[in-house]
Amino acid sequence: MNEKIKVKVHNLIKTFGDNQVLKGINLEVHDNEVVVVIGPSGSGKSTFLRNLNRLEAPTSGSIVIDDMDIADPKANINKIRENIGMVFQHFNLFSNLSVSENIMLAPVELKKASKEKAAAQAKKLLAQVGLESKYNATVQSLSGGQQQRVAIARALAMNPDVMLFDEPTSALDPEMVGDVLAVMKQLAKQGMTMIVVTHEMGFAKEVADRVVFVEDGNIQEQGTPDEIFNHPKDPRLQSFLDKVLNV
Ligand SMILES: Nc1ncnc2c1ncn2[C@@H]1O[C@H](COP(=O)(O)OP(=O)(O)OP(=O)(O)O)[C@@H](O)[C@H]1O
Ligand SMILES: [Mg+2]
């Protein structure tokens, strides 16, 4: 991990109607840091990630990523999304396009990359996620775990500085979870700055530099994996861990 602050979230509030979902989130993420976000269903984890790449517009507060305040309504949303890759629970690949076409789409359409360059990059990214042989495959011919690895490759094709993952393995059959987590682990090792919402506590323990516990729209506790898993202080965190670790 590096001293440089990559993402600085200050007093982030998000309200839907009269439901205040994020109640003043403060978080700094350093360059190369892996932050794992845990917390009960409905606590605001997805809403938080969606604000970070402007899939939702913050109600108030600031989100500064590489010196750009993306909460500013005048911010250039396309530019923001180029720098911040996101991987979802449901991978949302285009099923009418081949694997490589899915990966090449955004670089060609948004970054005006040449087809040759985008194709070479797609090849390289597929190798990185262990799917070299699937370059020409149809999306439907892939397993869920393979599709999720293609979705990761697709996000990486924009050369993002920060990658957001929202429960990337929770829709997968158990035997496919490991392959996806291995790709994410590799990415962390290469120095990618990552914010990962997951229920995979093994991944959090092994890969996270910091674990953040979100409950009821607030960060209630944060610390190293050792602090959070072995010495949790907040009673709500203790009861959350009792539930997720004893299933
Ligand atoms: N677009 C929306 N419009 C209205 N309410 C929303 C919207 N998105 C989220 N919410 C509400 O915000 C709250 C937090 O939802 P969110 O999806 O962020 O929780 P979560 O922590 O990701 O939960 P889970 O673990 O189940 O994925 C919920 O009460 C949800 O109903
Ligand atoms: Mg969610």
PDB file of N, CA and C and ligand atoms in Angstrom, residues 16 19 21 39-48 56 167 199, ligand 1:
ATOM      1  N   PHE A  16     -33.190   8.352  -0.781  1.00  0.00           N
ATOM      2  CA  PHE A  16     -34.220   8.012  -1.771  1.00  0.00           C
ATOM      3  C   PHE A  16     -35.553   8.415  -1.170  1.00  0.00           C
ATOM      4  N   ASN A  19     -36.124   8.183   2.563  1.00  0.00           N
ATOM      5  CA  ASN A  19     -35.279   7.127   3.129  1.00  0.00           C
ATOM      6  C   ASN A  19     -33.806   7.511   3.000  1.00  0.00           C
ATOM      7  N   VAL A  21     -30.357   6.548   3.042  1.00  0.00           N
ATOM      8  CA  VAL A  21     -29.700   5.243   2.961  1.00  0.00           C
ATOM      9  C   VAL A  21     -28.228   5.347   3.370  1.00  0.00           C
ATOM     10  N   GLY A  39     -21.300  -6.063   5.759  1.00  0.00           N
ATOM     11  CA  GLY A  39     -22.432  -5.500   6.492  1.00  0.00           C
ATOM     12  C   GLY A  39     -23.715  -6.181   6.078  1.00  0.00           C
ATOM     13  N   PRO A  40     -24.743  -6.050   6.916  1.00  0.00           N
ATOM     14  CA  PRO A  40     -25.999  -6.752   6.647  1.00  0.00           C
ATOM     15  C   PRO A  40     -26.715  -6.255   5.395  1.00  0.00           C
ATOM     16  N   SER A  41     -27.639  -7.056   4.923  1.00  0.00           N
ATOM     17  CA  SER A  41     -28.449  -6.705   3.763  1.00  0.00           C
ATOM     18  C   SER A  41     -29.225  -5.424   4.036  1.00  0.00           C
ATOM     19  N   GLY A  42     -29.218  -4.534   3.052  1.00  0.00           N
ATOM     20  CA  GLY A  42     -29.974  -3.289   3.190  1.00  0.00           C
ATOM     21  C   GLY A  42     -29.214  -2.185   3.908  1.00  0.00           C
ATOM     22  N   SER A  43     -27.961  -2.443   4.279  1.00  0.00           N
ATOM     23  CA  SER A  43     -27.218  -1.435   5.049  1.00  0.00           C
ATOM     24  C   SER A  43     -26.697  -0.292   4.184  1.00  0.00           C
ATOM     25  N   GLY A  44     -26.688  -0.487   2.841  1.00  0.00           N
ATOM     26  CA  GLY A  44     -26.259   0.595   1.952  1.00  0.00           C
ATOM     27  C   GLY A  44     -24.972   0.318   1.200  1.00  0.00           C
ATOM     28  N   LYS A  45     -24.494  -0.915   1.213  1.00  0.00           N
ATOM     29  CA  LYS A  45     -23.207  -1.245   0.579  1.00  0.00           C
ATOM     30  C   LYS A  45     -23.246  -1.001  -0.930  1.00  0.00           C
ATOM     31  N   SER A  46     -24.287  -1.539  -1.586  1.00  0.00           N
ATOM     32  CA  SER A  46     -24.374  -1.354  -3.042  1.00  0.00           C
ATOM     33  C   SER A  46     -24.582   0.114  -3.383  1.00  0.00           C
ATOM     34  N   THR A  47     -25.416   0.779  -2.619  1.00  0.00           N
ATOM     35  CA  THR A  47     -25.671   2.198  -2.864  1.00  0.00           C
ATOM     36  C   THR A  47     -24.363   2.981  -2.762  1.00  0.00           C
ATOM     37  N   PHE A  48     -23.539   2.626  -1.804  1.00  0.00           N
ATOM     38  CA  PHE A  48     -22.244   3.293  -1.651  1.00  0.00           C
ATOM     39  C   PHE A  48     -21.392   3.108  -2.910  1.00  0.00           C
ATOM     40  N   GLU A  56     -25.375   6.272  -9.228  1.00  0.00           N
ATOM     41  CA  GLU A  56     -26.320   7.088  -8.461  1.00  0.00           C
ATOM     42  C   GLU A  56     -25.646   8.431  -8.206  1.00  0.00           C
ATOM     43  N   GLU A 167     -20.376  -7.825  -4.612  1.00  0.00           N
ATOM     44  CA  GLU A 167     -20.715  -9.244  -4.446  1.00  0.00           C
ATOM     45  C   GLU A 167     -20.492 -10.045  -5.728  1.00  0.00           C
ATOM     46  N   HIS A 199     -19.329 -11.296   0.843  1.00  0.00           N
ATOM     47  CA  HIS A 199     -19.563 -12.103   2.037  1.00  0.00           C
ATOM     48  C   HIS A 199     -18.504 -13.176   2.174  1.00  0.00           C
TER      49      HIS A 199
HETATM   50  N1  LIG B   1     -32.881   3.122  -6.515  1.00  0.00           N
HETATM   51  C1  LIG B   1     -33.397   3.026  -5.285  1.00  0.00           C
HETATM   52  N2  LIG B   1     -34.576   3.616  -4.973  1.00  0.00           N
HETATM   53  C2  LIG B   1     -35.089   3.537  -3.732  1.00  0.00           C
HETATM   54  N3  LIG B   1     -34.496   2.894  -2.702  1.00  0.00           N
HETATM   55  C3  LIG B   1     -33.328   2.294  -2.945  1.00  0.00           C
HETATM   56  C4  LIG B   1     -32.709   2.324  -4.232  1.00  0.00           C
HETATM   57  N4  LIG B   1     -31.545   1.641  -4.165  1.00  0.00           N
HETATM   58  C5  LIG B   1     -31.447   1.198  -2.896  1.00  0.00           C
HETATM   59  N5  LIG B   1     -32.502   1.587  -2.156  1.00  0.00           N
HETATM   60  C6  LIG B   1     -32.701   1.301  -0.724  1.00  0.00           C
HETATM   61  O1  LIG B   1     -31.501   1.563  -0.048  1.00  0.00           O
HETATM   62  C7  LIG B   1     -31.315   0.640   1.022  1.00  0.00           C
HETATM   63  C8  LIG B   1     -29.929   0.048   0.908  1.00  0.00           C
HETATM   64  O2  LIG B   1     -29.855  -0.776  -0.240  1.00  0.00           O
HETATM   65  P1  LIG B   1     -28.511  -1.392  -0.784  1.00  0.00           P
HETATM   66  O3  LIG B   1     -28.841  -2.140  -1.995  1.00  0.00           O
HETATM   67  O4  LIG B   1     -27.483  -0.334  -0.875  1.00  0.00           O
HETATM   68  O5  LIG B   1     -28.129  -2.381   0.412  1.00  0.00           O
HETATM   69  P2  LIG B   1     -26.989  -3.492   0.459  1.00  0.00           P
HETATM   70  O6  LIG B   1     -26.217  -3.246   1.711  1.00  0.00           O
HETATM   71  O7  LIG B   1     -26.246  -3.527  -0.801  1.00  0.00           O
HETATM   72  O8  LIG B   1     -27.830  -4.827   0.670  1.00  0.00           O
HETATM   73  P3  LIG B   1     -27.567  -6.340   0.086  1.00  0.00           P
HETATM   74  O9  LIG B   1     -26.541  -6.953   1.022  1.00  0.00           O
HETATM   75  O10 LIG B   1     -28.875  -7.004   0.229  1.00  0.00           O
HETATM   76  O11 LIG B   1     -27.091  -6.227  -1.320  1.00  0.00           O
HETATM   77  C9  LIG B   1     -32.444  -0.346   0.930  1.00  0.00           C
HETATM   78  O12 LIG B   1     -33.404   0.019   1.879  1.00  0.00           O
HETATM   79  C10 LIG B   1     -32.987  -0.159  -0.470  1.00  0.00           C
HETATM   80  O13 LIG B   1     -34.345  -0.441  -0.528  1.00  0.00           O
END
